[in-house]
mmCIF file of C-alpha atoms in Angstrom:
data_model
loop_
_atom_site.group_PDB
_atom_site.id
_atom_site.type_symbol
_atom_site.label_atom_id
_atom_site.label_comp_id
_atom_site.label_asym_id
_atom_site.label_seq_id
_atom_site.Cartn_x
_atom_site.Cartn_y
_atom_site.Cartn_z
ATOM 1 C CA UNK A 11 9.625 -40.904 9.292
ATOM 2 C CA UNK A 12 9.387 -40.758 5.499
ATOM 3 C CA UNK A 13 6.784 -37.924 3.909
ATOM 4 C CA UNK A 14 4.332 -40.244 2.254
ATOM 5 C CA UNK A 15 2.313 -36.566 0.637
ATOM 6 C CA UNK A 16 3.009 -36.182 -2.873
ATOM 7 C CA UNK A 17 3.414 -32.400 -4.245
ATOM 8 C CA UNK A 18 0.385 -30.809 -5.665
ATOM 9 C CA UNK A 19 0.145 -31.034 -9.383
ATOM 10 C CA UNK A 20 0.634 -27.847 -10.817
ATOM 11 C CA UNK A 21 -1.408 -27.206 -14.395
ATOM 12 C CA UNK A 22 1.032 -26.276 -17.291
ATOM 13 C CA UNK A 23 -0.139 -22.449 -17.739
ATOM 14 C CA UNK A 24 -0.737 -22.030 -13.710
ATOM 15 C CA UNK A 25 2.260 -19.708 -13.990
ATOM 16 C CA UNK A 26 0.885 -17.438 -16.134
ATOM 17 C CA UNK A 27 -2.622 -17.120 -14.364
ATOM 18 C CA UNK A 28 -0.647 -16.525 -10.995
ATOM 19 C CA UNK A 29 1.057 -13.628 -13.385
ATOM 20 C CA UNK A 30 -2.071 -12.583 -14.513
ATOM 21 C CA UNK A 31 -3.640 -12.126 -11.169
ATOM 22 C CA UNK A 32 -0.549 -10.724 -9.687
ATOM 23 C CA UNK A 33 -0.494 -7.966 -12.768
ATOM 24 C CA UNK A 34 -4.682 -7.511 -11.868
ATOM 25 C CA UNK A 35 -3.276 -6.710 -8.403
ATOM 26 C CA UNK A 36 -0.986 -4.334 -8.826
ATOM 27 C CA UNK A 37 -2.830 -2.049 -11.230
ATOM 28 C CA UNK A 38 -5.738 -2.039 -8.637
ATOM 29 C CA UNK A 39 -2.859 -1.003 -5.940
ATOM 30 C CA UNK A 40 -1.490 1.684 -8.356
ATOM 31 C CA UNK A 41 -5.573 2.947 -8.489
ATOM 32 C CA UNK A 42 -6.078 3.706 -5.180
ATOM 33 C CA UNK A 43 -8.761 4.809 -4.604
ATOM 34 C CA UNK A 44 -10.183 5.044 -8.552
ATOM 35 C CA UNK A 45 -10.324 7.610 -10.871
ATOM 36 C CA UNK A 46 -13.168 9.784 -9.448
ATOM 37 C CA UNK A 47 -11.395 9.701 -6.017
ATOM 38 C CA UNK A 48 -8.338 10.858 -8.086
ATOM 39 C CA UNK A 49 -9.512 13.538 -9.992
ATOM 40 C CA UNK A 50 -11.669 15.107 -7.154
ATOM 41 C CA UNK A 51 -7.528 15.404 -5.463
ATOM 42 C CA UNK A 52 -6.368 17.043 -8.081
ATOM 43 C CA UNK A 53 -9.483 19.294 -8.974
ATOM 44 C CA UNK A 54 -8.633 20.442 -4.643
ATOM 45 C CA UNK A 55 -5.252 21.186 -5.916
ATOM 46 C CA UNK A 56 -3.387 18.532 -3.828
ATOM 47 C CA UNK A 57 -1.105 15.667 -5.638
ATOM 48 C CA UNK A 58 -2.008 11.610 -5.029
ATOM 49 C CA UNK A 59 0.349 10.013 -2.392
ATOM 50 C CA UNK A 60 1.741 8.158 -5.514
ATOM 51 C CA UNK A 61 2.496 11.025 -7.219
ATOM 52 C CA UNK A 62 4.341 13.276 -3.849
ATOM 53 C CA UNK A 63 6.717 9.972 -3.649
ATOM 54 C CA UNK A 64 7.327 10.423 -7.295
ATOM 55 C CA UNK A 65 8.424 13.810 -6.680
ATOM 56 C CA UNK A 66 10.353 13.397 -3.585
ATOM 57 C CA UNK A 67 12.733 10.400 -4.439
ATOM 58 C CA UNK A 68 14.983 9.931 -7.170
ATOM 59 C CA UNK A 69 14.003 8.586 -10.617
ATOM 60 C CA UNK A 70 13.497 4.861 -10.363
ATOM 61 C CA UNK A 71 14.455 4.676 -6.469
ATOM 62 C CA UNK A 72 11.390 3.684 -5.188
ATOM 63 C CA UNK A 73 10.477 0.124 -4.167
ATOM 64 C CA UNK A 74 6.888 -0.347 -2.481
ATOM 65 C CA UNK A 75 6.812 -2.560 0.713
ATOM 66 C CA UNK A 76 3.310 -4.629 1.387
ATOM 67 C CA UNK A 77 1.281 -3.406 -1.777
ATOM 68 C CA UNK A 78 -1.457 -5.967 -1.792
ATOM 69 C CA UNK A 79 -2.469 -6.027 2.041
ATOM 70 C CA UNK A 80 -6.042 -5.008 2.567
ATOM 71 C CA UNK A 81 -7.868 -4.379 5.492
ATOM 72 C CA UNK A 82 -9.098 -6.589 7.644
ATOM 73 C CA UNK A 83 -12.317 -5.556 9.039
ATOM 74 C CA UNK A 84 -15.577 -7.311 8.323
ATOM 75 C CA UNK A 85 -18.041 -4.839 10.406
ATOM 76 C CA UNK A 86 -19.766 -1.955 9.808
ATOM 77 C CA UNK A 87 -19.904 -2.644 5.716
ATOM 78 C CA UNK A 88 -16.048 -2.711 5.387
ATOM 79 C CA UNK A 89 -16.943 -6.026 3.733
ATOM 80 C CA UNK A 90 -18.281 -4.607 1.050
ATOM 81 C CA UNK A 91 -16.089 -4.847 -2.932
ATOM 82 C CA UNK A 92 -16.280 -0.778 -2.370
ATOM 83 C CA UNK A 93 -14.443 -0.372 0.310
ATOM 84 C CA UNK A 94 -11.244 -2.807 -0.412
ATOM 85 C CA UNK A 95 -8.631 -1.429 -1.458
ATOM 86 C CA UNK A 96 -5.622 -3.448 -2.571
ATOM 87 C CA UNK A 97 -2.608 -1.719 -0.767
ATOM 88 C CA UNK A 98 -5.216 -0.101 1.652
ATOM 89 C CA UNK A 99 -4.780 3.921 2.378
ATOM 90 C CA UNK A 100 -0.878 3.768 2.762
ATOM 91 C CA UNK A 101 2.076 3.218 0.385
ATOM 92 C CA UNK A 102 5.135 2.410 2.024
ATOM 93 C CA UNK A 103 8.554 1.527 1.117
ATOM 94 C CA UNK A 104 11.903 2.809 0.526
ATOM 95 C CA UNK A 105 14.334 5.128 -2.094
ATOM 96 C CA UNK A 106 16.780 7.210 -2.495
ATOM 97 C CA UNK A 107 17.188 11.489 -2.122
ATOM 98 C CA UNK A 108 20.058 12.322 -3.945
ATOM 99 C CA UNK A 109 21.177 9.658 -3.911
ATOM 100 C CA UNK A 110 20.951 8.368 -0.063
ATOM 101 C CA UNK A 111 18.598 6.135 1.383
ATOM 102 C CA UNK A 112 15.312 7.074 3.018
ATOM 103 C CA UNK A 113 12.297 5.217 3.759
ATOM 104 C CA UNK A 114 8.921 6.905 3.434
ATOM 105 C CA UNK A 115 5.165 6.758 3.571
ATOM 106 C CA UNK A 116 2.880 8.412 2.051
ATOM 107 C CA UNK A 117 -1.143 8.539 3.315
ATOM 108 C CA UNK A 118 -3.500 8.173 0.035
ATOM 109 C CA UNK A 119 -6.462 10.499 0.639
ATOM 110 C CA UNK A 120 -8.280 8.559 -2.337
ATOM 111 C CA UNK A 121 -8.392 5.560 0.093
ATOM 112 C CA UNK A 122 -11.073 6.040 3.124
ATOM 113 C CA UNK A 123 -9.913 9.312 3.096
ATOM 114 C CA UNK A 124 -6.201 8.351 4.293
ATOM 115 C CA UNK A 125 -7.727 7.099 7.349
ATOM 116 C CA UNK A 126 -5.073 4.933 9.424
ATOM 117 C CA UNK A 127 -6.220 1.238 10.138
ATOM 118 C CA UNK A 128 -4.967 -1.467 11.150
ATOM 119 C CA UNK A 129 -3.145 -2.590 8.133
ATOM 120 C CA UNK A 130 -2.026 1.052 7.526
ATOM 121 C CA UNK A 131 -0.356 1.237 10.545
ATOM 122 C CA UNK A 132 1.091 -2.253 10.182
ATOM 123 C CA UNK A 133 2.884 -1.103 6.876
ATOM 124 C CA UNK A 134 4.310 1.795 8.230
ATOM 125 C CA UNK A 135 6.104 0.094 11.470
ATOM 126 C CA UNK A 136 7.374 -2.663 9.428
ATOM 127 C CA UNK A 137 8.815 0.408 7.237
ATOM 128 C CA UNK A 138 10.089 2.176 10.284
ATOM 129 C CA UNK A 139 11.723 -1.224 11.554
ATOM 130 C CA UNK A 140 13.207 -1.203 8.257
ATOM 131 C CA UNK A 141 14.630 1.958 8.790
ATOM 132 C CA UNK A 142 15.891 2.076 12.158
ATOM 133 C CA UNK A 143 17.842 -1.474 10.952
ATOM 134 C CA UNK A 144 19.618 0.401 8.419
ATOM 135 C CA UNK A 145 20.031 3.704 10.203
ATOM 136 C CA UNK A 146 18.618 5.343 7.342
ATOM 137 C CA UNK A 147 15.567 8.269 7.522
ATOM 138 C CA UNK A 148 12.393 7.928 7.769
ATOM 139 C CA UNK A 149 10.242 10.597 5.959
ATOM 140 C CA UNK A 150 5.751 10.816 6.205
ATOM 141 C CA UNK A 151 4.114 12.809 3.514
ATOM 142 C CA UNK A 152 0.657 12.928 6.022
ATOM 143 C CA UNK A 153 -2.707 13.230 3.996
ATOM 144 C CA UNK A 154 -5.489 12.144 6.520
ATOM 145 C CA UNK A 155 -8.858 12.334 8.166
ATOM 146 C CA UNK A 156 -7.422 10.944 11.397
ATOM 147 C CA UNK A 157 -8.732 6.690 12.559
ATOM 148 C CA UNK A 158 -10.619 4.620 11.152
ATOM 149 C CA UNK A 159 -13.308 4.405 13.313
ATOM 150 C CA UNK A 160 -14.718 1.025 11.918
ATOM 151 C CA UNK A 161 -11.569 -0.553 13.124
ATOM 152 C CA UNK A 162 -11.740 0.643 16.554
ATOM 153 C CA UNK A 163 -8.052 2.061 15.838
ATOM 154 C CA UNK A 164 -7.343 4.732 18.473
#
C-alpha cells in the first residue's frame, strides 16, 4: 500500500519560533515558582531546589530530566495561568559527586509549596528507573508540604 499523505509544509523560520518557544520554556522552568516565591525562600533562610542541586553536584554535571511537564489537573482552579508551572514542583535528573554518578531530585517549595502530584511523582520514578538501570545512587533533597490534595494524590 503506497502512503498517498504528503509531509506538512514547514514555513522557512518555523525553526526558529520552535527555538523561541522552547527558550520561553525553559526560563519559565528555571523560575519556578517566580521571584516573590523565591525571595520569600531565601528571606526563611532556606536555598531554592535549583540552587541545593547546584551545590551538591559537580560544576556542570547536572542534566534535568522532564523540565517542561506540567500538571495535569483541571479541578479545583488548577486550571488557572497561576498555578502552572512549567517543570511542576520537582526537578529531576542526574550528575556527578566527585566525580561519580548520582541521580537526584530536588522538591521546589516555590512551586505549590513542593507539594507531590501526579506529574511530580512521575518525574521522580522515571529518575529512580534511571537509576536502578545504571546501578548508580539515588539522592532526594525533600522540601514539602506533603500531597496535593487537588489531585487526589495519596
Amino acid at each position: 500500500m503506497t502512503n498517498t499523505t504528503k509531509p506538512p509544509v514547514i514555513a522557512e523560520n518555523s525553526g526558529n519560533e520552535l527555538l523561541d518557544t522552547l527558550s520561553i520554556m525553559r526560563a519559565r522552568s528555571l523560575q519556578g515558582g517566580g521571584k516573590k516565591r523565591i525571595d520569600a525562600q531565601h528571606e526563611g533562610g532556606k536555598l531554592t531546589a535549583r540552587e541545593r542541586l547546584d551545590m551538591l553536584l559537580d560544576p556542570g554535571s547536572f542534566r534535568e530530566l522532564d523540565p517542561f511537564v506540567i500538571h495535569r489537573e483541571r479541578n479545583f482552579g488548577m486550571d488557572e495561568p497561576d498555578k502552572e508551572f512549567v517543570g511542576d514542583s520537582v526537578v529531576t535528573g542526574w550528575g556527578t559527586v566527585n566525580g561519580r554518578l548520582v541521580y537526584v531530585f530536588s522538591q521546589d517549595f516555590t512551586v505549590m509549596g513542593g507539594s507531590l502530584s501526579e506529574v511530580h511523582a512521575e518525574k521522580i520514578c522515571k529518575m529512580m528507573d534511571m537509576a536502578m538501570k545504571t546501578g548508580a545512587p539515588v539522592i532526594g533533597l525533600n522540601d514539602s508540604g506533603g500531597a496535593r490534595i487537588q489531585e487526589g494524590v495519596i
